[in-house]
Coordinates of C-alpha atoms in Angstrom, one line a residue:
Chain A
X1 CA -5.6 8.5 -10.9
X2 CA -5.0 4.9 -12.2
X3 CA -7.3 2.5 -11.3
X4 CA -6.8 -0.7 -10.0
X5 CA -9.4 -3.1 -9.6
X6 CA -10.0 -6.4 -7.4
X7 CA -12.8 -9.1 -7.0
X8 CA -14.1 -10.1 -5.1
X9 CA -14.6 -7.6 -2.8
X10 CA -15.4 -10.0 0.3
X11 CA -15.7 -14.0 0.4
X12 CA -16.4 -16.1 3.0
X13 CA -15.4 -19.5 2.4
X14 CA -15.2 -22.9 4.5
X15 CA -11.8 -24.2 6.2
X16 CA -10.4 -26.5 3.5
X17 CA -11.5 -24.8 0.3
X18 CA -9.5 -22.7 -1.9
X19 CA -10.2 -19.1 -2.8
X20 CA -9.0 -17.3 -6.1
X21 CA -8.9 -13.2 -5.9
X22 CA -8.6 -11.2 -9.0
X23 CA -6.9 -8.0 -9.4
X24 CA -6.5 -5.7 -12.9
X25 CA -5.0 -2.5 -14.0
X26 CA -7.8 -0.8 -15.8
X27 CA -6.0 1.9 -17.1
X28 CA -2.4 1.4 -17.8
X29 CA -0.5 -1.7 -18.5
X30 CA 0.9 -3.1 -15.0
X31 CA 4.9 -4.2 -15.8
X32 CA 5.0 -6.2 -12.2
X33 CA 1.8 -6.8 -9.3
X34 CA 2.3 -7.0 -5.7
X35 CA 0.0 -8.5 -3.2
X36 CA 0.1 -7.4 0.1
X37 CA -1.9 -8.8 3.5
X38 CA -3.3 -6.7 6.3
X39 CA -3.8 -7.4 9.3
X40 CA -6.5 -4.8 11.8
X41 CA -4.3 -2.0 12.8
X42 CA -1.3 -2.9 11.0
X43 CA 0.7 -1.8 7.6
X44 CA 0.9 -3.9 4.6
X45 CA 2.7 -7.0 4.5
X46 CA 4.7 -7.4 1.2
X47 CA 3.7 -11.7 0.1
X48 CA 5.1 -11.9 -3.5
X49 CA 6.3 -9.7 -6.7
X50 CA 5.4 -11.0 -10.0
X51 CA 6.1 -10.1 -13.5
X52 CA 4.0 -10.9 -16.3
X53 CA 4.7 -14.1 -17.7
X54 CA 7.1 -15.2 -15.5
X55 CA 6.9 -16.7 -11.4
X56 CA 6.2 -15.0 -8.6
X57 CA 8.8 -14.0 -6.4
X58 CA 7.8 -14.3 -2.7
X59 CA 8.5 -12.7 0.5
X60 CA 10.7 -14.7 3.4
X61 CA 8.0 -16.7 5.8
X62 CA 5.1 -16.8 2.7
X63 CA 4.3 -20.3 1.3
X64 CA 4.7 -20.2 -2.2
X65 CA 2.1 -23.7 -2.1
X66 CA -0.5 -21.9 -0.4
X67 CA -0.4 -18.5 -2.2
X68 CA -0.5 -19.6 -5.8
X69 CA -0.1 -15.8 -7.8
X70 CA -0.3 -16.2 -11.8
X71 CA 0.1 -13.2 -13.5
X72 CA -1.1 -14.4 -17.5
X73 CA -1.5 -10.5 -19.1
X74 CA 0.0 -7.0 -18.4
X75 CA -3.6 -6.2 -16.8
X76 CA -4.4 -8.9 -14.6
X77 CA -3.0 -11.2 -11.7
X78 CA -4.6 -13.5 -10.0
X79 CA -3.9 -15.0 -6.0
X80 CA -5.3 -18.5 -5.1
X81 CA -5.5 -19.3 -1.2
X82 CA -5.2 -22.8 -1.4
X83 CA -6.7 -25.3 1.3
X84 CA -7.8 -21.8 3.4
X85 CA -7.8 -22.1 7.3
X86 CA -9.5 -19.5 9.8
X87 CA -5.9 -17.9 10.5
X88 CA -5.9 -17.2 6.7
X89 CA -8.5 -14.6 6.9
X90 CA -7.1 -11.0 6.7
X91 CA -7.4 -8.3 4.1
X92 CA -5.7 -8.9 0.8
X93 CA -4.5 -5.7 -1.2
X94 CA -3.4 -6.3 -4.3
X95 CA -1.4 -3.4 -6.4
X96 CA 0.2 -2.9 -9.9
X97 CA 3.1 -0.7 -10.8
X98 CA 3.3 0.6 -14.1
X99 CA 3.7 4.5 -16.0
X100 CA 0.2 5.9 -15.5
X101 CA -0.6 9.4 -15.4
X102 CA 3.4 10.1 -16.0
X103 CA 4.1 8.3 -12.9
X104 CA 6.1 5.1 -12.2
X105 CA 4.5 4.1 -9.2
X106 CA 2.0 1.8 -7.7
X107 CA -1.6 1.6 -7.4
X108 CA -3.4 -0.5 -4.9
X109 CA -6.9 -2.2 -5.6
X110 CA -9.8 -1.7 -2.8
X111 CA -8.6 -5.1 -1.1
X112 CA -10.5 -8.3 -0.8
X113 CA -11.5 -9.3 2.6
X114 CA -11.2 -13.3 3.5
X115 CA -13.1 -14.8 6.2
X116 CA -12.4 -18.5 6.3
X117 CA -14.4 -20.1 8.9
Chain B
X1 CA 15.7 -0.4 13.5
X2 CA 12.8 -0.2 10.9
X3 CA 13.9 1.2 7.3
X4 CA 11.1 3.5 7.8
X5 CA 10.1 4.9 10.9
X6 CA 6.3 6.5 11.5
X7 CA 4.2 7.4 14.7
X8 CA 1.2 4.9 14.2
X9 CA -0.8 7.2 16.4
X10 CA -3.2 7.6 17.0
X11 CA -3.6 11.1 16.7
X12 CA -6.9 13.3 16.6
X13 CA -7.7 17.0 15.6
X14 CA -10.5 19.3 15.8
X15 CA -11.9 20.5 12.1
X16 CA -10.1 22.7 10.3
X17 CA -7.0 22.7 11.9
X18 CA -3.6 22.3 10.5
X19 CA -2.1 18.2 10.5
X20 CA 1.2 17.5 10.1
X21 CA 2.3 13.8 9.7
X22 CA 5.6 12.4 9.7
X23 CA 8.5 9.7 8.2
X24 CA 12.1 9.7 9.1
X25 CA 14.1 6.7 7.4
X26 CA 17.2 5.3 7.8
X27 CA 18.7 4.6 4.2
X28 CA 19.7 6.8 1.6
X29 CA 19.1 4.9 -0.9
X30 CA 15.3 5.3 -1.6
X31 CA 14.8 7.3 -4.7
X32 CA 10.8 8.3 -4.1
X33 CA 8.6 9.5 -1.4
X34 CA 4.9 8.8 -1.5
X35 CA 2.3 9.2 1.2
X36 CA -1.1 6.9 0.7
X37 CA -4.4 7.7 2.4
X38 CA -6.3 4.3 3.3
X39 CA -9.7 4.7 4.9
X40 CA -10.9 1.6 6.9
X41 CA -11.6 -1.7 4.4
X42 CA -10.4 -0.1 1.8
X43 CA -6.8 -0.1 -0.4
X44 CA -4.7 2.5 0.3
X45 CA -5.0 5.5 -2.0
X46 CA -1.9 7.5 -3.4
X47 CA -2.1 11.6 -2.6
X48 CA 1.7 12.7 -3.0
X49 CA 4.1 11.5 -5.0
X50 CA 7.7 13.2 -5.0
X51 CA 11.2 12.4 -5.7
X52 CA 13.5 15.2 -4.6
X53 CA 13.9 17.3 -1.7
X54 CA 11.6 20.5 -0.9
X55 CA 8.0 20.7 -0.9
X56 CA 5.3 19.8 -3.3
X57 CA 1.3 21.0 -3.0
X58 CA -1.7 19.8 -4.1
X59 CA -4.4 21.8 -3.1
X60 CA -5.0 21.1 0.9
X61 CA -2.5 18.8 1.2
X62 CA 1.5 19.9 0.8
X63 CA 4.4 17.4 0.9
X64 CA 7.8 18.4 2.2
X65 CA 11.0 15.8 1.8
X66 CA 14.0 16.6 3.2
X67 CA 16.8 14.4 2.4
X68 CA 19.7 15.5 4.2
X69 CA 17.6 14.8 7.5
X70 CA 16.2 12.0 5.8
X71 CA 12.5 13.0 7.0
X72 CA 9.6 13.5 5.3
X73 CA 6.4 15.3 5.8
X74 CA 2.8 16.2 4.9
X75 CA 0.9 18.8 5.7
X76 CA -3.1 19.2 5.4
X77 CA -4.6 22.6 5.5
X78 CA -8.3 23.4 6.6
X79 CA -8.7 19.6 7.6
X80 CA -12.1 18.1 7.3
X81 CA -14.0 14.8 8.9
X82 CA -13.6 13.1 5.8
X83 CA -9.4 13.5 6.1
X84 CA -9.8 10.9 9.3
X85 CA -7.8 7.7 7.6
X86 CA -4.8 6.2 7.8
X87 CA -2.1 8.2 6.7
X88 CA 1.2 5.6 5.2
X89 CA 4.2 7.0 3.9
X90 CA 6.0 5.1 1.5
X91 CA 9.6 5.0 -0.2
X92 CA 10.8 3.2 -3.2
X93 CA 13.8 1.4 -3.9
X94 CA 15.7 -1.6 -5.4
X95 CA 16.0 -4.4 -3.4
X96 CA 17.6 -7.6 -5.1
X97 CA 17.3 -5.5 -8.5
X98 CA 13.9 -5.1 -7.7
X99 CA 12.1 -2.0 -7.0
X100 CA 9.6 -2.2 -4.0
X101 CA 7.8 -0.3 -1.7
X102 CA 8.9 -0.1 2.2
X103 CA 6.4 1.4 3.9
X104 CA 5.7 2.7 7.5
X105 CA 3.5 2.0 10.0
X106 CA 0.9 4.0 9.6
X107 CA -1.0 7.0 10.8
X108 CA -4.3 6.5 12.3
X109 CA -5.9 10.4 12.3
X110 CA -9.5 11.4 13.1
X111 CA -10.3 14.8 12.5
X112 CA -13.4 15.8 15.0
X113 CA -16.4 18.3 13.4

């Protein structure tokens, strides 16, 4: 299958700092990238669509100041957790839709986990 | 009501039996059916991928979408350990001329040896 990948996999970081997480398509060119959040026990929470070259378009309830998504090439977007506080911390999936394999669908990354403390 | 409706479980199964996990949603419009296996810290990892009613198999696992009922299903033969994960169904549709991904809750299984 398609591979989508994400770095890091894990960062700790102190309250106040911002955190940038990476995420490519390896295989196939990704036309738009999603990034989700997840909290323990829960589904994925949709934060923001973006299409290459062009602003992100976020969910109701996100902060577009705090979640800064650029999205520079067909293979890689990036999320920046600005000024990070302890309720920030979660696990941050990011996927990319694209035609891989014959498929128009989307492929998740292995998720970054955040621990802001 | 949720878009997408699934049992978050959590449900558990001895070895080698036969697991059957399920969606119902409520609008007619989604166009694909996926189901996603996510084991625990990790992203969520596509199995089945259909688009029309009736079932599809891949080896153990067979995916069954029924439109009219607007329900959706998938079924794993001969389950092993290593099938305990999070099961998520997904669907796919426009939204603001957008396609996205409305997914459901969530299936925690744990298949016992």
């Amino acid at each position: 299958g398609a591979v989508v990948s994400q770095h890091p996999s894990w960062v700790i970081c102190k309250s106040g700092t911002s955190v940038k997480i990476e995420c490519r398509s390896l295989d196939f060119q990704a036309t738009t990238m999603f990034w989700y959040r997840q909290f323990p026990k829960q589904s994925l929470m949709l934060m923001a669509t973006s299409n290459e070259g062009s602003k992100a378009t976020y969910e109701q309830g996100v902060e577009k100041d705090k979640f800064l998504i650029n999205h520079a090439s067909l293979t890689l977007s990036t999320l920046t957790v600005t000024s990070a506080h302890p309720e920030d911390s979660s696990f941050y999936i990011c996927s990319a839709r694209g035609l891989a394999g014959g498929k128009d669908t989307q492929y998740f990354g292995p998720g970054t986990r955040l621990t802001v403390l | 009501q949720k878009e997408v409706e699934q049992d978050p479980g959590p449900l558990s199964v001895p070895e080698g039996a036969i697991v059957s996990l399920n969606c119902t949603y409520s609008n007619s419009a989604f166009q694909y059916f996926m189901w996603y296996r996510q084991y625990s810290r990790k992203g969520p990892e596509l199995l089945m991928y259909t688009y029309s009613s009736g079932n599809k198999e891949d080896g153990r696992f067979t995916a069954q979408v029924d439109k009219s009922s607007k329900y959706i299903s998938l079924f794993i033969r001969d389950s092993q350990p290593s099938d305990s994960a999070t099961y998520l169904c997904a669907m796919n549709r426009r939204i603001q001329g957008a396609q996205k991904l409305v997914f459901g809750q969530g299936t925690r299984l744990t298949i016992n040896p």
